[in-house]
XYZ file of C-alpha atoms in Angstrom:
701
model
C -71.983 -4.887 -50.734
C -72.602 -8.367 -49.386
C -70.094 -9.424 -46.790
C -68.671 -5.935 -46.384
C -67.839 -4.660 -42.909
C -70.135 -1.800 -41.833
C -68.379 1.525 -41.912
C -69.593 2.540 -38.475
C -68.418 -0.740 -36.951
C -65.017 -0.454 -38.569
C -64.659 3.035 -37.166
C -65.450 1.722 -33.701
C -62.859 -1.056 -34.011
C -60.223 1.436 -35.158
C -60.909 3.579 -32.130
C -60.631 0.560 -29.823
C -57.363 -0.609 -31.421
C -55.832 2.852 -31.125
C -56.813 3.031 -27.476
C -55.266 -0.383 -26.811
C -52.051 0.662 -28.528
C -51.889 3.797 -26.409
C -52.198 1.650 -23.299
C -49.872 -1.183 -24.381
C -47.048 0.815 -25.916
C -45.758 2.208 -22.579
C -46.090 -1.262 -21.075
C -43.961 -2.740 -23.858
C -41.404 0.035 -23.617
C -41.067 -0.164 -19.841
C -39.350 -3.540 -20.246
C -36.191 -1.495 -20.958
C -36.177 -0.191 -17.360
C -36.254 -1.948 -13.993
C -38.078 -0.990 -10.858
C -37.105 2.461 -9.571
C -35.353 3.277 -6.279
C -36.397 6.812 -5.336
C -35.369 9.292 -2.634
C -35.666 13.088 -2.343
C -32.141 13.235 -3.774
C -31.988 10.629 -6.532
C -34.108 8.423 -8.766
C -32.150 5.312 -9.728
C -32.963 2.378 -11.993
C -31.356 -0.263 -14.202
C -31.940 0.441 -17.899
C -31.289 -1.225 -21.245
C -30.705 0.165 -24.734
C -33.249 -2.350 -26.007
C -36.779 -3.041 -24.829
C -36.500 -6.535 -26.334
C -33.349 -8.493 -27.158
C -32.472 -11.202 -29.673
C -30.315 -14.360 -29.266
C -26.546 -13.668 -29.362
C -27.055 -9.888 -29.331
C -24.507 -7.528 -27.760
C -26.004 -4.480 -26.099
C -25.548 -2.163 -23.169
C -27.328 -1.856 -19.874
C -26.650 0.866 -17.324
C -27.266 2.163 -13.845
C -29.302 5.327 -14.451
C -29.259 8.140 -11.895
C -31.472 11.213 -12.082
C -30.341 13.643 -9.396
C -32.108 16.500 -7.651
C -30.717 20.006 -8.360
C -27.291 20.712 -6.782
C -26.756 17.053 -5.840
C -24.003 15.001 -7.456
C -22.723 11.424 -7.585
C -19.189 10.139 -8.160
C -16.625 9.000 -10.726
C -14.339 5.984 -10.113
C -11.861 8.357 -8.378
C -14.209 10.431 -6.222
C -11.591 13.026 -5.191
C -11.436 14.289 -1.618
C -14.781 12.806 -0.533
C -17.463 10.388 -1.627
C -17.503 6.900 -3.104
C -18.126 5.612 -6.652
C -21.243 3.581 -7.429
C -20.853 -0.189 -7.329
C -23.128 -2.885 -8.684
C -23.195 -6.688 -8.517
C -25.368 -8.909 -10.699
C -27.244 -12.157 -10.361
C -27.685 -13.359 -13.929
C -28.611 -16.665 -15.591
C -25.850 -18.908 -16.900
C -24.343 -17.778 -20.164
C -24.915 -14.068 -19.572
C -21.834 -11.859 -19.120
C -21.902 -8.267 -17.893
C -18.806 -6.102 -18.334
C -17.264 -3.465 -16.090
C -18.606 0.080 -15.942
C -17.401 2.222 -18.875
C -16.968 5.375 -16.802
C -18.132 8.600 -18.475
C -15.856 11.612 -18.153
C -16.514 13.505 -14.881
C -16.749 17.147 -13.803
C -15.051 18.708 -10.771
C -17.128 20.084 -7.880
C -15.441 22.354 -5.333
C -17.297 22.735 -2.046
C -15.346 24.817 0.452
C -11.889 23.332 0.993
C -12.525 19.994 -0.798
C -13.051 18.904 -4.396
C -14.888 15.910 -5.822
C -15.115 14.285 -9.250
C -18.508 13.194 -10.516
C -21.802 14.052 -12.208
C -24.890 16.223 -11.755
C -28.433 16.060 -13.167
C -28.615 12.722 -15.044
C -26.005 10.096 -15.835
C -25.959 6.479 -17.011
C -23.079 4.161 -16.039
C -23.026 1.820 -19.077
C -21.981 -1.836 -19.047
C -21.750 -4.287 -21.945
C -24.015 -7.368 -21.957
C -24.050 -10.398 -24.234
C -27.258 -12.395 -24.691
C -26.746 -16.181 -24.919
C -27.020 -17.532 -28.457
C -29.368 -20.257 -27.258
C -31.854 -17.813 -25.729
C -35.352 -18.776 -26.971
C -37.675 -16.175 -28.485
C -40.717 -15.910 -26.268
C -38.648 -16.275 -23.077
C -37.323 -13.540 -20.796
C -33.793 -12.502 -19.879
C -33.936 -11.554 -16.206
C -31.163 -9.607 -14.456
C -31.134 -8.929 -10.718
C -28.651 -6.445 -9.252
C -27.624 -4.986 -5.902
C -26.156 -1.491 -6.138
C -24.972 1.209 -3.761
C -23.962 4.804 -4.371
C -23.341 8.079 -2.572
C -24.961 11.421 -3.381
C -23.725 14.718 -2.006
C -24.583 18.374 -1.840
C -23.196 19.936 1.356
C -23.702 16.603 3.060
C -23.104 13.118 1.703
C -25.719 10.375 1.961
C -25.128 6.720 1.032
C -28.006 4.962 -0.735
C -28.603 1.483 -2.121
C -31.191 -0.501 -3.999
C -32.169 -3.862 -5.464
C -33.162 -3.937 -9.120
C -34.849 -6.447 -11.433
C -34.712 -5.940 -15.185
C -36.767 -8.348 -17.356
C -36.070 -8.166 -21.104
C -38.234 -10.209 -23.482
C -36.337 -12.301 -26.024
C -37.673 -11.848 -29.550
C -36.496 -12.802 -33.015
C -35.642 -9.152 -33.741
C -34.344 -6.722 -31.137
C -36.493 -3.692 -30.336
C -34.918 -0.388 -29.127
C -35.902 1.248 -25.869
C -38.022 4.350 -25.733
C -36.556 7.706 -26.714
C -36.058 8.916 -23.134
C -33.746 6.006 -22.253
C -31.831 6.216 -25.530
C -31.247 9.920 -24.867
C -29.772 9.063 -21.433
C -27.326 6.620 -23.057
C -26.494 9.240 -25.698
C -25.615 11.731 -22.961
C -23.239 9.175 -21.371
C -21.733 8.440 -24.800
C -20.934 12.131 -25.278
C -18.836 11.896 -22.112
C -16.974 8.697 -23.022
C -13.194 9.329 -23.047
C -11.462 9.174 -26.417
C -7.955 7.763 -26.913
C -5.498 10.630 -26.745
C -3.737 11.432 -30.047
C -0.975 13.274 -28.161
C 2.196 12.521 -26.197
C 1.848 13.176 -22.472
C 4.474 13.382 -19.720
C 4.694 14.486 -16.103
C 7.525 16.017 -14.109
C 7.590 16.588 -10.355
C 9.585 18.523 -7.835
C 9.173 18.704 -4.079
C 5.643 20.134 -4.109
C 4.359 20.587 -7.680
C 3.449 18.523 -10.726
C 3.619 19.691 -14.309
C 1.749 17.820 -17.028
C 2.893 18.392 -20.602
C 0.771 17.335 -23.601
C 2.227 17.705 -27.089
C 0.909 17.093 -30.601
C -1.022 18.398 -33.553
C -4.260 20.273 -32.982
C -3.213 21.924 -29.716
C -3.343 25.714 -30.018
C -4.584 28.739 -28.033
C -7.621 28.910 -30.343
C -8.561 25.239 -29.873
C -8.056 24.897 -26.098
C -10.190 27.215 -24.010
C -9.687 25.341 -20.715
C -8.279 22.008 -19.511
C -8.471 19.918 -16.347
C -6.686 16.691 -15.403
C -8.530 13.865 -13.594
C -6.137 11.151 -12.291
C -7.441 7.577 -12.205
C -5.934 7.057 -8.731
C -6.630 8.994 -5.575
C -4.074 11.528 -4.334
C -1.913 11.979 -7.442
C -2.774 15.683 -7.385
C -4.174 17.984 -4.739
C -7.771 17.761 -5.976
C -8.856 21.235 -4.905
C -5.725 23.045 -6.090
C -5.777 25.228 -9.192
C -4.472 23.679 -12.393
C -2.693 26.512 -14.177
C -3.002 26.138 -17.947
C -0.462 27.361 -20.508
C -1.156 26.781 -24.211
C 1.101 27.326 -27.210
C 1.204 25.869 -30.686
C 1.500 22.100 -30.394
C 1.818 22.025 -26.594
C -0.142 22.615 -23.405
C 0.998 22.379 -19.786
C -0.929 22.115 -16.526
C 0.866 23.055 -13.307
C -0.710 21.972 -10.030
C 0.079 20.844 -6.484
C 1.351 17.314 -5.926
C -0.993 15.051 -3.958
C -0.224 12.839 -0.968
C -0.663 9.658 -2.994
C 1.741 10.626 -5.780
C 4.469 8.100 -6.575
C 7.026 8.452 -9.372
C 6.262 6.423 -12.463
C 3.645 6.090 -15.199
C 0.084 7.048 -14.307
C -3.276 7.112 -16.079
C -6.056 9.664 -16.105
C -8.354 11.855 -18.186
C -7.728 15.271 -19.692
C -10.957 17.269 -20.080
C -10.572 19.941 -22.763
C -13.097 22.648 -23.599
C -12.480 23.813 -27.148
C -12.955 27.257 -28.676
C -16.626 26.539 -29.367
C -17.334 25.599 -25.735
C -17.601 21.830 -26.328
C -16.032 19.635 -23.666
C -14.321 16.339 -24.522
C -12.398 13.860 -22.395
C -9.170 12.179 -23.532
C -7.550 9.133 -21.892
C -3.924 9.941 -21.057
C -1.049 7.686 -20.042
C 1.491 9.948 -18.343
C 5.135 8.914 -18.484
C 7.853 10.539 -16.353
C 9.645 13.317 -18.203
C 13.268 12.608 -19.145
C 15.783 13.690 -16.516
C 19.470 14.404 -16.443
C 19.949 11.298 -14.340
C 19.476 9.017 -17.351
C 23.193 8.259 -17.407
C 23.145 6.810 -13.919
C 19.588 5.487 -13.848
C 19.025 7.181 -10.469
C 16.360 9.745 -9.650
C 17.496 13.273 -10.374
C 17.023 14.236 -6.742
C 19.617 11.746 -5.460
C 22.579 10.748 -7.663
C 24.280 7.374 -7.300
C 27.315 8.625 -5.374
C 25.054 10.323 -2.837
C 22.843 7.248 -2.472
C 25.944 5.113 -1.878
C 27.351 7.580 0.677
C 24.038 7.856 2.539
C 23.685 4.061 2.525
C 27.199 3.598 3.961
C 26.631 6.198 6.710
C 23.192 4.744 7.488
C 24.624 1.229 7.795
C 27.390 2.520 10.076
C 24.907 4.339 12.340
C 22.659 1.269 12.334
C 25.164 -0.343 14.717
C 23.952 2.107 17.384
C 20.205 1.640 16.791
C 18.110 -0.291 19.350
C 17.109 -2.872 16.742
C 20.671 -4.196 16.566
C 21.015 -4.571 20.336
C 20.195 -8.304 20.399
C 23.100 -9.044 18.063
C 25.497 -7.067 20.245
C 25.430 -10.022 22.612
C 26.749 -12.340 19.925
C 29.249 -9.709 18.791
C 30.522 -9.288 22.358
C 31.185 -12.995 22.779
C 32.839 -13.147 19.346
C 35.152 -10.217 20.179
C 35.982 -11.801 23.516
C 36.881 -14.999 21.686
C 39.457 -13.055 19.660
C 41.578 -12.291 22.686
C 44.855 -14.109 22.363
C 44.068 -15.306 18.830
C 46.604 -15.076 16.036
C 46.288 -12.374 13.369
C 45.127 -14.715 10.624
C 42.196 -16.042 12.661
C 41.124 -12.569 13.771
C 41.204 -11.265 10.205
C 39.287 -14.257 8.868
C 36.662 -13.804 11.568
C 36.131 -10.168 10.552
C 36.075 -11.119 6.866
C 33.489 -13.870 7.284
C 31.302 -11.613 9.436
C 31.412 -8.996 6.651
C 30.581 -11.621 4.033
C 27.568 -12.685 6.100
C 26.332 -9.081 6.326
C 26.786 -8.519 2.581
C 25.071 -11.811 1.707
C 22.061 -10.859 3.836
C 21.829 -7.393 2.298
C 22.039 -8.811 -1.230
C 19.312 -11.356 -0.410
C 17.070 -8.583 0.968
C 17.687 -6.388 -2.075
C 16.876 -9.211 -4.482
C 13.738 -10.127 -2.519
C 12.493 -6.527 -2.527
C 13.184 -6.141 -6.246
C 11.510 -9.461 -7.074
C 8.367 -8.669 -5.081
C 8.099 -5.211 -6.616
C 8.642 -6.587 -10.109
C 5.579 -8.748 -9.440
C 3.511 -5.618 -8.824
C 3.424 -5.662 -5.016
C 4.498 -2.809 -2.805
C 6.720 -3.721 0.136
C 9.279 -1.865 2.168
C 12.336 -2.207 4.397
C 11.615 -4.695 7.182
C 8.734 -6.271 5.221
C 9.548 -9.749 6.539
C 8.522 -8.702 10.065
C 4.976 -8.223 8.732
C 4.705 -12.035 8.537
C 3.540 -13.729 11.776
C 5.373 -16.905 10.709
C 8.674 -15.025 10.372
C 8.222 -13.296 13.752
C 7.461 -16.603 15.475
C 10.454 -18.296 13.828
C 12.706 -15.416 14.923
C 11.507 -15.711 18.527
C 12.291 -19.440 18.477
C 15.721 -18.727 16.971
C 16.499 -16.137 19.668
C 15.582 -18.649 22.372
C 17.747 -21.324 20.716
C 20.723 -18.934 20.582
C 20.174 -17.953 24.200
C 20.103 -21.577 25.324
C 23.315 -22.182 23.407
C 24.980 -19.217 25.123
C 23.735 -20.528 28.478
C 25.457 -23.847 27.784
C 22.369 -26.038 27.483
C 23.783 -27.461 24.236
C 26.691 -26.818 21.881
C 26.469 -26.103 18.176
C 28.604 -28.573 16.276
C 29.807 -30.259 19.430
C 29.902 -33.633 17.642
C 32.631 -32.282 15.379
C 34.907 -31.262 18.233
C 37.304 -34.129 17.703
C 37.171 -34.179 13.920
C 40.406 -32.229 13.525
C 41.706 -28.712 13.649
C 40.489 -27.864 10.127
C 36.858 -28.576 10.960
C 37.133 -26.581 14.181
C 38.388 -23.574 12.272
C 35.600 -23.940 9.700
C 33.082 -23.993 12.496
C 34.371 -20.633 13.793
C 34.228 -19.005 10.367
C 30.708 -20.300 9.818
C 29.749 -18.779 13.165
C 31.096 -15.388 12.089
C 29.202 -15.630 8.785
C 25.986 -16.572 10.607
C 26.441 -13.666 13.053
C 26.637 -11.289 10.076
C 23.455 -12.737 8.591
C 21.613 -12.455 11.882
C 22.768 -8.873 12.443
C 21.055 -7.789 9.218
C 17.864 -9.765 9.837
C 17.431 -8.312 13.326
C 18.399 -4.797 12.184
C 15.751 -4.501 9.466
C 12.860 -3.370 11.704
C 14.526 0.040 11.955
C 16.136 2.608 9.715
C 18.980 4.870 10.734
C 19.576 8.476 9.645
C 20.545 8.683 5.936
C 19.149 5.193 5.231
C 15.595 6.258 4.365
C 16.507 8.465 1.411
C 19.060 5.946 0.119
C 16.671 2.962 0.232
C 13.745 4.912 -1.220
C 15.813 6.182 -4.147
C 17.515 2.830 -4.758
C 14.293 0.856 -5.049
C 12.937 3.048 -7.877
C 16.289 2.938 -9.727
C 17.600 0.160 -11.999
C 18.457 -3.135 -10.304
C 22.227 -2.679 -10.431
C 21.911 0.672 -8.608
C 19.821 -0.991 -5.880
C 22.424 -3.725 -5.415
C 25.257 -1.169 -5.143
C 23.353 0.843 -2.542
C 22.487 -2.220 -0.440
C 26.102 -3.426 -0.628
C 27.320 -0.055 0.676
C 24.810 -0.265 3.502
C 26.175 -3.681 4.392
C 29.756 -2.393 4.413
C 28.713 0.367 6.796
C 27.075 -2.105 9.188
C 30.045 -4.490 9.059
C 32.763 -1.817 9.318
C 33.385 -1.845 13.126
C 33.842 -5.618 13.222
C 35.838 -5.559 9.998
C 38.237 -2.999 11.487
C 38.949 -5.423 14.332
C 40.063 -7.901 11.699
C 42.172 -5.364 9.820
C 43.809 -4.202 13.059
C 44.009 -7.343 15.229
C 46.220 -5.527 17.743
C 43.000 -4.037 19.169
C 41.618 -7.486 19.914
C 44.899 -8.557 21.552
C 44.465 -5.777 24.138
C 41.494 -7.623 25.572
C 42.094 -9.672 28.752
C 43.665 -13.080 28.184
C 41.278 -16.053 27.817
C 39.917 -17.359 31.089
C 36.835 -18.112 33.158
C 35.535 -14.562 32.553
C 34.739 -15.565 28.949
C 32.325 -18.300 30.136
C 30.601 -15.842 32.475
C 30.315 -13.230 29.702
C 28.892 -15.773 27.302
C 26.236 -16.869 29.790
C 25.342 -13.251 30.624
C 24.885 -12.460 26.931
C 22.130 -15.084 26.757
C 19.688 -12.779 28.547
C 19.424 -10.166 25.756
C 18.460 -13.058 23.488
C 15.742 -14.188 25.921
C 14.486 -10.592 26.129
C 14.358 -10.395 22.320
C 12.376 -13.632 22.148
C 9.869 -12.199 24.651
C 9.570 -8.956 22.659
C 8.947 -10.879 19.432
C 6.168 -12.808 21.173
C 4.542 -9.495 22.045
C 4.821 -8.415 18.391
C 3.213 -11.694 17.316
C 0.329 -11.135 19.728
C -0.363 -7.793 17.989
C -0.353 -9.506 14.573
C -1.994 -12.890 15.036
C -3.916 -12.520 18.291
C -4.343 -15.100 21.007
C -4.402 -18.095 18.632
C -1.051 -17.136 17.083
C 0.443 -16.489 20.511
C -0.612 -19.949 21.735
C 1.143 -21.623 18.796
C 4.276 -19.521 19.320
C 4.401 -20.388 23.038
C 4.034 -24.069 22.190
C 6.924 -23.646 19.762
C 9.083 -22.081 22.495
C 8.449 -25.072 24.732
C 9.439 -27.428 21.913
C 12.591 -25.386 21.170
C 13.579 -25.653 24.836
C 12.848 -29.389 24.835
C 14.873 -29.976 21.659
C 17.811 -27.940 23.018
C 17.791 -29.911 26.275
C 17.587 -33.249 24.432
C 20.442 -32.258 22.089
C 22.533 -31.273 25.110
C 21.628 -34.522 26.835
C 22.788 -36.441 23.786
C 26.035 -34.455 23.655
C 26.932 -34.717 27.328
C 25.098 -37.822 28.502
C 26.173 -41.465 28.472
C 24.506 -44.667 27.396
C 21.902 -44.756 24.653
C 22.319 -41.392 22.958
C 19.914 -42.338 20.167
C 16.947 -41.970 22.550
C 17.284 -38.206 23.269
C 18.290 -37.592 19.676
C 15.171 -39.378 18.390
C 13.004 -37.391 20.781
C 14.725 -34.196 19.553
C 13.838 -35.098 15.955
C 10.197 -35.543 17.040
C 10.321 -32.120 18.708
C 11.664 -30.547 15.509
C 8.817 -32.169 13.586
C 6.385 -30.564 16.031
C 7.980 -27.156 15.428
C 7.632 -27.620 11.662
C 3.950 -28.464 12.154
C 3.422 -25.277 14.151
C 5.111 -23.279 11.380
C 2.648 -24.733 8.858
C -0.258 -23.752 11.116
C 1.098 -20.219 11.577
C 1.581 -19.860 7.829
C -2.099 -20.615 7.290
C -3.294 -18.355 10.116
C -5.100 -15.170 9.085
C -3.340 -12.020 10.344
C -5.483 -9.906 12.624
C -5.741 -6.151 12.579
C -2.627 -5.151 14.452
C -2.700 -2.463 17.049
C 0.526 -0.689 17.784
C 0.481 0.664 21.325
C -0.870 4.173 21.488
C 1.101 6.254 23.939
C -1.222 9.192 23.435
C -4.992 9.042 23.633
C -5.003 12.026 21.264
C -3.688 9.990 18.341
C -6.186 9.125 15.622
C -5.691 6.387 12.987
C -4.018 7.480 9.773
C -6.020 7.665 6.555
C -5.104 9.553 3.421
C -8.610 10.977 3.109
C -8.632 12.238 6.693
C -5.187 13.799 6.252
C -6.339 15.586 3.085
C -9.456 16.877 4.854
C -7.449 18.186 7.824
C -4.996 19.946 5.511
C -7.892 21.460 3.574
C -9.240 22.835 6.870
C -5.866 24.466 7.544
C -5.013 22.201 10.483
C -1.366 21.360 11.306
C -0.894 17.574 11.371
C 1.851 15.366 12.836
C 2.007 11.871 11.266
C 3.742 9.014 13.077
C 4.251 5.822 11.076
C 5.041 2.988 13.467
C 4.875 -0.797 13.928
C 4.965 -3.171 16.867
C 8.205 -4.719 15.516
C 10.046 -1.381 15.229
C 12.015 -0.938 18.454
C 13.190 2.580 17.586
C 9.551 3.548 16.987
C 8.574 2.343 20.449
C 11.573 4.052 22.063
C 10.678 7.348 20.360
C 7.073 7.079 21.513
C 8.011 6.412 25.126
C 10.887 8.889 25.451
C 9.568 11.715 23.251
C 6.070 11.598 21.784
C 4.286 10.577 24.987
C 6.070 13.129 27.203
C 4.114 15.972 28.744
C 6.273 18.563 26.932
C 5.424 17.221 23.474
C 1.772 16.647 24.350
C 1.487 20.194 25.670
C 3.144 21.547 22.500
C 0.578 19.693 20.379
C -2.262 21.265 22.346
C -0.671 24.720 22.248
C -0.255 24.682 18.466
C -3.534 22.804 17.818
C -1.666 19.944 16.112
C -3.674 16.871 15.080
C -1.711 13.719 15.908
C -2.193 10.847 13.417
C -0.660 7.392 13.766
C -0.318 4.736 11.083
C 0.278 1.100 12.073
C 2.446 -0.905 9.623
C 2.749 -3.995 11.872
C 0.861 -5.929 9.196
C 1.070 -4.962 5.540
C -1.043 -1.904 4.722
C -1.032 -0.613 1.115
C -2.182 2.866 2.203
C 0.798 3.286 4.537
C 3.149 1.829 1.933
C 1.897 4.412 -0.582
C 2.328 7.205 1.976
C 5.934 6.216 2.668
C 6.704 5.896 -1.024
C 5.338 9.402 -1.662
C 8.331 10.585 0.387
C 10.628 8.000 -1.254
C 10.872 6.080 2.017
C 10.565 2.366 2.584
C 11.187 1.858 6.281
C 10.319 2.853 9.834
C 10.363 4.927 11.893
C 8.997 7.784 9.799
C 7.654 11.115 11.000
C 6.217 13.987 8.956
C 4.832 17.308 10.187
C 2.403 19.249 7.996
C 2.387 22.934 9.001
C -0.873 24.721 8.164
C -0.800 25.771 4.530
C 2.803 24.633 3.978
C 4.642 21.626 2.601
C 5.404 18.695 4.948
C 8.636 18.520 6.928
C 10.280 15.102 7.413
C 11.733 14.603 10.896
C 14.756 12.378 11.643
C 14.178 8.747 12.707
C 15.653 9.363 16.173
C 13.553 11.996 17.919
C 14.126 14.345 20.807
C 11.606 16.594 22.501
C 13.384 19.654 21.107
C 13.234 18.371 17.509
C 9.482 17.764 17.704
C 8.499 20.932 19.559
C 10.658 23.152 17.325
C 8.991 21.710 14.219
C 5.590 22.800 15.588
C 6.727 26.444 15.618
C 6.942 26.607 11.805
C-alpha cells in the first residue's frame, strides 16, 4: 500500500522503543528516592510515596532504613540505650514538612538492658505539602541532614546528607512498588487510637497498668507490652506480667527511675489470637485512691504532711543554712531585755507574720511555675545568678548596718514614739522574711516528704503545709513573745548590746563571701566581676548614707551620690539578669564521684552494681557540710571501696531537668538528698543530715 510503513521497519522501531522504556522507567522511578548513605550495618535514604508530585498535593516522605541482620535502630523513646533518628530539612519557601509519625516499636533485650526500636526495614514517615503555585515542569528539591544510631552488641552513630528531587507534573505519579511496600510496612505499625479506658497505679516499687473495655478477652489478647513515651517510666528490661479477663487486662512491672505521679502517654502493643500485632495509643490516668476526700496522695495524708512540715520547720532552726539569720535573731532577742510585755509579744508576732508571709509567697510561686508546665523545687530561687548576687549585696548591707556604718530609718528617729515603734515591728517582720529566704537552700528532716507530697496535691493543701512549716520555723521566737519573762532574764540594756550587734555583723560578711563563691560556680568569672563591683557600690552607698545621717553641712551631696550608686547597682542587676548561666560545678570532695545521669544509673543497676547518689548544689550549706564531715572521710571512702559502691553526684546549682525529675521520683523537691541503691534491691533514702555510721551501715544492706 502506498505510504504504508514497512513491516520490518515497524518491528525494529517497536524493539527500540521497548528498549528505551526499559532503560528510562527505572530512571523515572528513582526520582522517588534520594542518594543512598550506605555502611556495613545500614542502607539509608530519603524516599517519597510519589515519583512525581502535583501542585497543592499532600503526600508523605520518609527516612528509609534497611538494616543488616541482627542490627536495630530506635524509637522516639530508645529505652536503656541508643538514640532516636533525627532529621532537619532545607526546603524551598512554601514547603512544610511535618514531624515524624513514629511507627510502633519492638523491644530488644540484650543482656541486662532493653531497647525500643526496629529491625530489618523501616520508614519514618513525615507529611509534606507541595505549594499550590508549583509549576509543572519544575522540580521540588529537598535537602536533609540526618543522624541515627544502629546497634547489635555495640552501638554505632551514623549520619548522612540527602537530596531528593521530585518532578512537578500536572498529575502525580506513584513511586515504584518497592518504596510503596516500605511505606505500607510502616503504616501497619502506625498506632491506632485506643478504644479503651486506661489507668495506672503505683506503690513503692511497682506499676500496674489496667486497660478496660469491650473486645478484651483471653481469646483476643495473646500477649501485651507497654512502651512509655518518656524515658524511665518503667524499668525497660523488667518483665511485664500480663493478666487477661473478660473486659480487662493488667500489666504489672517494675517502676522506673523517671516515673512521676500523674497522667502519662505511651503505646500498648497487643498480639491477638491470630498472631497479629497492633499498637494502640494510650493516655494513662492515675487510678482513683482513697485520698480523694483530702486531695493528698494516698501515701501521705494531710494531717501527716502538716505534722512533718511543722517538725521540719522547727528543726530548720538548727540547720546550717539558717545560721546567718541567727545573728539578726540574737540582736533582736538582746533588744528585748528590759522591754515591756506588749512590745516583746508584738515583736514575736511580727516575726511570725514575716515567716508566714515568706512561706506563702514561696508556695504560690512554686505552684504558679508548676502550673505553667515547668519543674522547680525547694530553693529554686538560688538557681538564679541574679538572686544570688542580690542576696550577697543584701548580706553586706545588713552587716554594714550592724557595724554602725549607717542606720536604717535614722531620719525618722525624731518623728515620734509611734513611728519608732512601727520601725521595730517592721524590723521583726523583715527578719522573719529573711529567715525563710536564707533557709531555703536546705531541707531539714521531715521536710522533704511534706514538700514533695504537698506540691502534687491541690493548692489549698500546699498552702496549709507551707503555713505549718512556717509556724515550726517561727515557734522559738514566737515563744519568747508568748512568755516575755524569758526575755526579761537577759542582762539589762547596756554597752554590751552595741558590742554584740557589731560582732553579729561578721556572720553576715561571711555569708556574703559564701554567696560570691556560689555565684562564681554559676556565672563564672564575668558574673563574679559584676557581683564584686556591686559589693563595692553597696559599701559606697552605705558609707554615703551614713555620712548624710551623721555629717553636717550639705547633706544633699552624699545623698545624691548614694542615689547614683544605687542606680549603678540596678544597672549591674540588669546585666546579671541577661548573663548566660555557665555549667556549674559543685566541689567534688571525692575523685571517685562520677556525674549523675539517669541512663548511667540504669546501666549500673542493670549490671548489679550498688550505687550511692548524692544530689548537691553549691548554694546548699548542709550539702557541703555533709560532704566535708562525712562523705569525704577515709572511713566512708574505704567503705565504698570495700562494698564496690559506685558514687554518683548530681549538681543542681543551676536548674537541671534531669535532677528535678530524679528528685520528684522520690517525691522530693529540695536538697540535700541521698539515695543508696543496693544491688538488686529498691533504693534506700538517707536522712539529710549524715553521719559516717549512717552511710556505712547503709552499704551493708
